[in-house]
Coordinates of C-alpha atoms and ligand atoms in Angstrom, one line a residue:
M1 CA 113.0 64.4 -200.8
S2 CA 111.0 67.3 -202.3
A3 CA 109.0 69.3 -199.8
P4 CA 104.9 68.8 -200.0
E5 CA 103.2 71.4 -202.0
P6 CA 101.8 74.2 -199.7
T7 CA 98.1 73.8 -199.3
G8 CA 97.4 77.5 -198.2
L9 CA 95.8 75.7 -194.9
L10 CA 97.4 76.9 -191.5
D11 CA 98.1 74.8 -188.4
P12 CA 95.6 74.9 -186.0
R13 CA 97.7 76.5 -183.4
P14 CA 95.8 78.3 -180.5
D15 CA 96.9 81.8 -182.2
V16 CA 95.8 80.6 -185.3
I17 CA 92.3 79.4 -184.0
A18 CA 92.0 83.0 -182.3
Q19 CA 92.6 84.6 -185.9
A20 CA 89.8 82.6 -187.2
V21 CA 87.4 83.7 -184.5
R22 CA 88.2 87.3 -184.9
A23 CA 87.5 86.5 -188.6
L24 CA 84.2 84.7 -188.3
R25 CA 83.1 87.5 -185.9
Q26 CA 83.9 90.1 -188.6
G27 CA 81.4 87.9 -190.6
Q28 CA 84.4 86.5 -193.1
L29 CA 84.6 83.2 -194.2
V30 CA 87.0 80.1 -192.6
V31 CA 87.6 77.1 -194.1
M32 CA 87.2 74.4 -191.3
P33 CA 87.9 70.6 -191.3
T34 CA 85.6 68.2 -190.2
E35 CA 85.3 64.4 -190.1
T36 CA 83.2 64.4 -193.2
V37 CA 84.4 66.8 -195.5
Y38 CA 86.2 70.2 -195.2
G39 CA 83.5 73.1 -194.7
L40 CA 83.5 76.6 -195.4
A41 CA 82.0 78.2 -192.5
A42 CA 80.7 81.7 -191.5
D43 CA 78.7 83.0 -188.7
A44 CA 75.0 81.7 -189.0
R45 CA 73.7 84.8 -187.3
N46 CA 74.9 87.1 -190.0
P47 CA 73.0 87.1 -193.4
V48 CA 76.0 89.1 -194.8
A49 CA 78.6 86.4 -194.0
V50 CA 76.1 83.9 -195.0
A51 CA 75.4 85.6 -198.5
R52 CA 79.5 85.2 -199.1
I53 CA 79.1 81.6 -198.7
F54 CA 76.8 81.2 -201.5
A55 CA 78.9 83.6 -203.5
A56 CA 82.0 81.9 -203.1
K57 CA 80.9 78.6 -204.1
G58 CA 78.3 79.9 -206.8
R59 CA 75.7 78.0 -204.8
P60 CA 71.8 78.6 -205.6
A61 CA 70.3 80.9 -203.0
D62 CA 67.5 78.2 -202.5
N63 CA 69.7 75.3 -201.4
P64 CA 69.9 75.8 -197.7
L65 CA 73.3 75.3 -195.3
I66 CA 73.9 73.0 -192.5
V67 CA 74.5 74.8 -189.2
H68 CA 77.3 73.7 -186.8
V69 CA 77.2 73.8 -182.8
P70 CA 79.7 72.5 -180.4
T71 CA 77.5 70.9 -178.2
L72 CA 74.3 69.1 -177.7
E73 CA 72.9 71.9 -175.5
A74 CA 74.2 74.6 -178.1
V75 CA 71.5 73.0 -180.5
H76 CA 68.6 74.9 -178.5
D77 CA 70.0 78.2 -179.8
V78 CA 69.0 77.2 -183.4
V79 CA 65.9 74.7 -183.2
A80 CA 62.6 75.6 -181.5
N81 CA 61.8 71.8 -181.1
W82 CA 63.4 68.9 -179.6
P83 CA 61.3 65.9 -180.2
T84 CA 62.6 62.4 -178.4
R85 CA 63.6 61.0 -181.7
A86 CA 66.0 64.0 -182.0
A87 CA 67.3 63.3 -178.2
R88 CA 67.7 59.8 -179.2
L89 CA 69.8 60.1 -182.4
A90 CA 71.6 62.9 -180.7
E91 CA 72.9 61.0 -177.5
A92 CA 73.8 58.1 -179.7
F93 CA 75.7 59.9 -182.6
W94 CA 76.9 63.3 -181.9
P95 CA 79.4 64.5 -182.3
G96 CA 79.4 62.8 -185.6
P97 CA 78.1 62.8 -189.2
L98 CA 74.7 63.0 -188.5
T99 CA 72.7 66.2 -189.6
L100 CA 69.1 66.4 -188.2
V101 CA 66.7 68.9 -189.7
L102 CA 64.3 70.4 -187.2
P103 CA 61.9 73.6 -186.6
K104 CA 64.1 76.7 -186.6
R105 CA 64.4 79.6 -184.1
A106 CA 63.4 83.1 -185.3
S107 CA 67.4 83.7 -184.7
V108 CA 68.4 81.8 -187.6
P109 CA 68.4 84.2 -190.6
S110 CA 66.3 83.0 -193.6
A111 CA 69.5 82.9 -195.9
V112 CA 70.9 80.1 -193.8
T113 CA 67.7 78.0 -194.5
A114 CA 66.8 79.2 -197.9
G115 CA 63.5 80.6 -196.2
R116 CA 62.1 77.4 -195.0
G117 CA 60.9 77.1 -191.1
T118 CA 63.2 74.2 -190.5
V119 CA 67.2 74.3 -189.9
A120 CA 69.6 71.6 -190.4
V121 CA 71.8 71.4 -187.6
R122 CA 74.9 69.0 -186.3
V123 CA 77.7 68.5 -184.1
P124 CA 81.2 67.6 -185.6
A125 CA 83.6 65.2 -184.2
H126 CA 86.7 66.8 -185.7
P127 CA 89.0 68.2 -182.8
V128 CA 89.7 71.4 -184.9
A129 CA 86.0 71.9 -185.6
Q130 CA 85.2 71.5 -182.4
A131 CA 88.1 73.9 -181.0
L132 CA 87.0 76.6 -183.4
L133 CA 83.1 76.2 -182.5
R134 CA 83.9 76.5 -178.6
A135 CA 86.2 79.4 -178.8
V136 CA 84.1 81.1 -181.5
R137 CA 80.6 80.7 -179.5
L138 CA 78.6 81.4 -182.6
P139 CA 76.6 78.6 -184.5
L140 CA 78.6 78.3 -187.7
A141 CA 77.0 77.8 -191.1
A142 CA 78.9 75.7 -193.2
P143 CA 78.6 73.9 -196.7
S144 CA 81.3 71.6 -198.0
A145 CA 84.0 73.6 -199.2
N146 CA 84.1 72.8 -203.0
V147 CA 82.8 75.0 -205.8
F148 CA 78.6 73.9 -206.7
T149 CA 78.6 70.5 -208.1
R150 CA 82.0 69.4 -207.9
L151 CA 83.8 67.0 -205.3
S152 CA 84.0 67.8 -201.5
P153 CA 87.6 68.0 -200.2
T154 CA 88.7 65.6 -197.7
Q155 CA 92.2 66.3 -197.5
E156 CA 94.3 69.6 -197.6
A157 CA 95.5 69.6 -201.0
H158 CA 92.0 69.2 -202.2
V159 CA 90.5 72.6 -201.0
D160 CA 89.9 74.6 -203.8
P161 CA 92.5 77.4 -204.2
T162 CA 89.8 79.7 -205.4
L163 CA 87.5 78.9 -202.6
L164 CA 90.1 79.4 -200.0
A165 CA 90.8 82.7 -201.9
H166 CA 87.5 83.9 -200.7
A167 CA 88.1 82.8 -196.9
A168 CA 89.9 84.8 -194.6
L169 CA 92.0 81.9 -193.9
G170 CA 91.5 77.9 -193.8
L171 CA 92.4 75.6 -191.1
A172 CA 94.6 72.4 -191.9
G173 CA 93.0 69.1 -190.2
G174 CA 94.5 66.0 -192.0
P175 CA 92.6 63.6 -193.9
A176 CA 88.6 63.5 -193.0
K177 CA 88.1 60.3 -191.4
V178 CA 84.8 59.8 -192.6
G179 CA 85.0 61.1 -196.1
L180 CA 81.5 61.2 -197.1
E181 CA 79.1 64.3 -196.1
S182 CA 76.9 63.6 -193.0
T183 CA 73.5 61.6 -193.4
I184 CA 70.6 63.9 -193.1
V185 CA 67.5 63.1 -191.2
D186 CA 64.5 65.2 -191.4
L187 CA 62.4 65.1 -187.9
S188 CA 60.4 67.9 -188.5
G189 CA 57.6 66.2 -189.6
P190 CA 55.3 63.0 -188.0
L191 CA 57.7 60.5 -189.3
P192 CA 61.7 60.3 -189.8
V193 CA 62.7 61.0 -193.4
L194 CA 66.1 60.2 -194.6
L195 CA 67.1 62.9 -197.1
R196 CA 70.5 62.0 -197.6
P197 CA 72.6 59.0 -196.9
G198 CA 75.8 59.9 -195.5
G199 CA 78.7 58.9 -193.3
L200 CA 76.3 57.1 -190.7
S201 CA 74.4 54.2 -192.1
R202 CA 70.8 53.8 -192.2
D203 CA 71.0 50.6 -190.0
A204 CA 72.7 52.3 -187.4
L205 CA 69.7 55.2 -187.1
E206 CA 67.1 52.5 -187.3
A207 CA 68.6 50.6 -184.5
V208 CA 68.5 53.4 -182.4
L209 CA 64.9 54.8 -183.6
G210 CA 63.4 51.2 -183.4
E211 CA 61.7 52.0 -186.7
A212 CA 62.2 52.3 -190.4
L213 CA 63.2 55.6 -192.0
R214 CA 61.0 57.0 -194.5
N215 CA 62.6 57.7 -198.0
R216 CA 62.6 61.1 -199.4
V217 CA 59.7 60.7 -201.7
D218 CA 57.3 58.8 -199.9
E219 CA 54.0 58.1 -201.8
T220 CA 52.0 57.4 -198.5
H221 CA 53.0 60.5 -197.0
G222 CA 53.5 62.9 -199.9
P223 CA 56.5 64.2 -201.8
R224 CA 59.5 65.6 -199.1
T225 CA 61.5 67.7 -201.1
A226 CA 65.2 67.6 -200.0
P227 CA 66.6 70.8 -201.3
G228 CA 70.1 70.5 -202.9
R229 CA 70.1 66.8 -204.4
Y230 CA 71.2 67.4 -207.6
P231 CA 71.3 64.3 -210.3
R232 CA 74.7 65.4 -211.1
H233 CA 76.9 66.3 -208.3
Y234 CA 80.0 65.4 -206.2
A235 CA 81.6 65.0 -209.7
P236 CA 85.1 65.3 -211.3
R237 CA 85.4 66.8 -214.3
T238 CA 86.4 63.4 -216.1
R239 CA 83.6 61.2 -217.1
V240 CA 83.0 58.7 -214.5
V241 CA 81.7 54.9 -215.7
L242 CA 80.7 52.1 -213.5
V243 CA 82.2 48.8 -214.8
D244 CA 82.5 45.3 -213.3
E245 CA 85.9 44.9 -213.8
A246 CA 88.4 47.8 -214.6
D247 CA 90.6 47.5 -218.1
S248 CA 94.2 47.1 -216.8
D249 CA 95.4 50.2 -218.8
A250 CA 92.3 52.1 -217.5
V251 CA 92.3 55.0 -215.2
A252 CA 90.2 53.1 -212.5
I253 CA 89.2 52.9 -208.9
T254 CA 89.5 49.0 -207.9
L255 CA 88.1 47.2 -205.4
G256 CA 90.7 45.6 -203.0
Q257 CA 93.6 45.3 -205.2
P258 CA 95.3 47.7 -208.0
R259 CA 95.4 45.7 -211.3
G260 CA 97.2 48.2 -213.7
P261 CA 99.5 51.3 -213.3
R262 CA 96.7 53.7 -213.0
H263 CA 94.4 51.9 -210.7
H264 CA 93.5 53.3 -207.2
A265 CA 92.4 50.6 -205.1
L266 CA 89.7 51.1 -202.6
P267 CA 88.9 48.7 -199.6
E268 CA 86.2 46.5 -199.9
E269 CA 84.3 47.8 -197.0
P270 CA 82.2 50.5 -196.8
G271 CA 83.9 52.4 -194.2
G272 CA 87.1 52.6 -195.7
Y273 CA 85.8 52.9 -199.2
G274 CA 83.9 55.9 -198.2
A275 CA 86.8 57.5 -196.6
G276 CA 88.7 57.2 -200.0
L277 CA 86.3 57.9 -202.5
Y278 CA 86.5 61.5 -203.1
A279 CA 90.3 61.5 -202.5
A280 CA 90.6 58.7 -205.0
L281 CA 88.1 60.8 -207.8
H282 CA 90.3 64.0 -207.2
E283 CA 93.8 62.3 -207.9
L284 CA 92.4 60.3 -210.8
D285 CA 90.9 63.4 -212.3
A286 CA 94.0 65.2 -212.4
L287 CA 95.4 62.5 -215.0
C288 CA 93.1 64.2 -217.5
A289 CA 92.0 60.9 -218.7
D290 CA 89.0 60.3 -221.3
E291 CA 87.3 58.3 -218.4
I292 CA 87.7 56.9 -214.8
Q293 CA 86.2 53.5 -214.5
V294 CA 84.9 52.6 -211.1
E295 CA 84.4 49.1 -210.5
R296 CA 81.0 48.6 -209.0
P297 CA 80.9 48.1 -205.2
P298 CA 78.8 45.7 -203.3
T299 CA 75.2 46.7 -202.2
G300 CA 74.1 45.8 -198.8
P301 CA 74.0 47.5 -195.5
G302 CA 76.8 50.4 -195.1
W303 CA 77.0 50.9 -198.9
E304 CA 73.9 53.3 -199.7
A305 CA 75.7 56.7 -199.4
V306 CA 78.7 55.2 -201.7
H307 CA 76.2 54.3 -204.3
D308 CA 74.3 57.5 -204.1
R309 CA 77.5 59.6 -204.4
L310 CA 78.6 57.2 -207.6
R311 CA 75.2 57.6 -209.1
R312 CA 75.4 61.3 -208.9
A313 CA 79.2 61.3 -210.2
T314 CA 78.2 59.1 -213.3
H315 CA 75.3 61.2 -214.1
P316 CA 75.9 62.9 -217.4
Ligands
TXA401 O1 79.0 66.7 -193.8 C1 78.4 67.5 -194.0 O2 77.2 67.8 -194.0 C2 79.4 68.7 -194.5 C3 80.2 69.4 -193.4 C4 81.0 70.4 -193.8 O3 79.5 69.4 -192.3 N1 78.5 69.8 -194.8 C5 77.5 69.8 -196.3 O4 76.8 70.7 -196.5 O5 77.6 68.5 -196.9 P1 76.4 70.9 -198.0 O6 75.8 72.4 -198.0 O7 77.1 70.3 -198.9 O8 74.9 70.0 -197.9 C6 73.8 70.4 -197.0 C7 72.7 69.8 -197.4 C8 71.7 70.2 -198.7 O9 71.7 69.3 -199.5 C9 70.9 71.0 -198.3 O10 69.9 71.2 -199.1 C10 70.2 70.3 -197.0 O11 71.9 69.9 -196.3 N2 69.7 71.1 -196.2 C11 70.1 72.0 -195.0 N3 69.3 72.8 -194.8 C12 67.9 71.9 -194.7 C13 66.6 72.3 -194.5 N4 66.1 73.0 -193.4 N5 65.7 71.1 -195.0 C14 66.1 70.1 -195.8 N6 67.6 69.9 -196.3 C15 68.5 70.8 -195.8
MG402 MG1 78.0 69.9 -200.5

């Protein structure tokens, strides 16, 4: 049996966490596993460190970052205001794949928020992210650890080596359990707005809020623009096409069962499908085919984020 390919990520032993803490306190970058996707983390209070994230990713400066904190209490270091809806959602879903947008404190540099008066914040559930956040005692700004517009990494082997080269070190955390980015809810205005569907379903959020989430652009309340929602995003290099049934000789993501040698099957259930989608696209992308066929997944509760990512991956 051959040894697995080295990924460049380190086992998160206590001495390695201590090394990551030193690097972050010096303004360097660290690749951090989370339950959604791997992130590229920096001290959110240090504008020089934050600038390194934008440079490493080739990310436009007008696209703000999510700030990660270890606990519900620590959220008050970054947000200026904590409405009842935030308390309800945080109580129900943190730690987990939910990001809340709220008015920011002055201590959050404008490099993080792209000059906005609001900040996006979440408490991640992954034990390695938790260990790092608790040890470093700084809020960490972290976008997904991919080059701008490409697929987010959900497995150790899928962290882009060119991004890792910009970091002092990367921590291994195994496959991401959720596999899709966090759901982003804007609570900075009078009504809650879903800015990005993600690992936590709209249904689950609405059940706790006891009201409907508005959509990103809501005619009755004027457009609430979500920065960073690009039509083509989360895309492999290979063209992706949606089909009803994949050709047996195609490179394809199928539902339930593979029916060809280059088929990657994903579960016909939104949690399992979402957890496996980016990894499947990464692996099929490496086959350098003309196209990747993706069998159209079901619609309905829980599938919104999957359809959102497929729409962006298939955008020409
Ligand atoms: O699951 C996740 O959220 C992952 C992990 C690493 O936590 N992070 C992630 O970050 O997906 P990123 O940078 O790929 O996406 C952040 C999104 C962008 O669409 C950005 O525009 C939005 O969050 N965002 C950040 N701050 C915002 C703000 N103040 N108002 C509105 N949107 C904001
Ligand atoms: Mg991203």
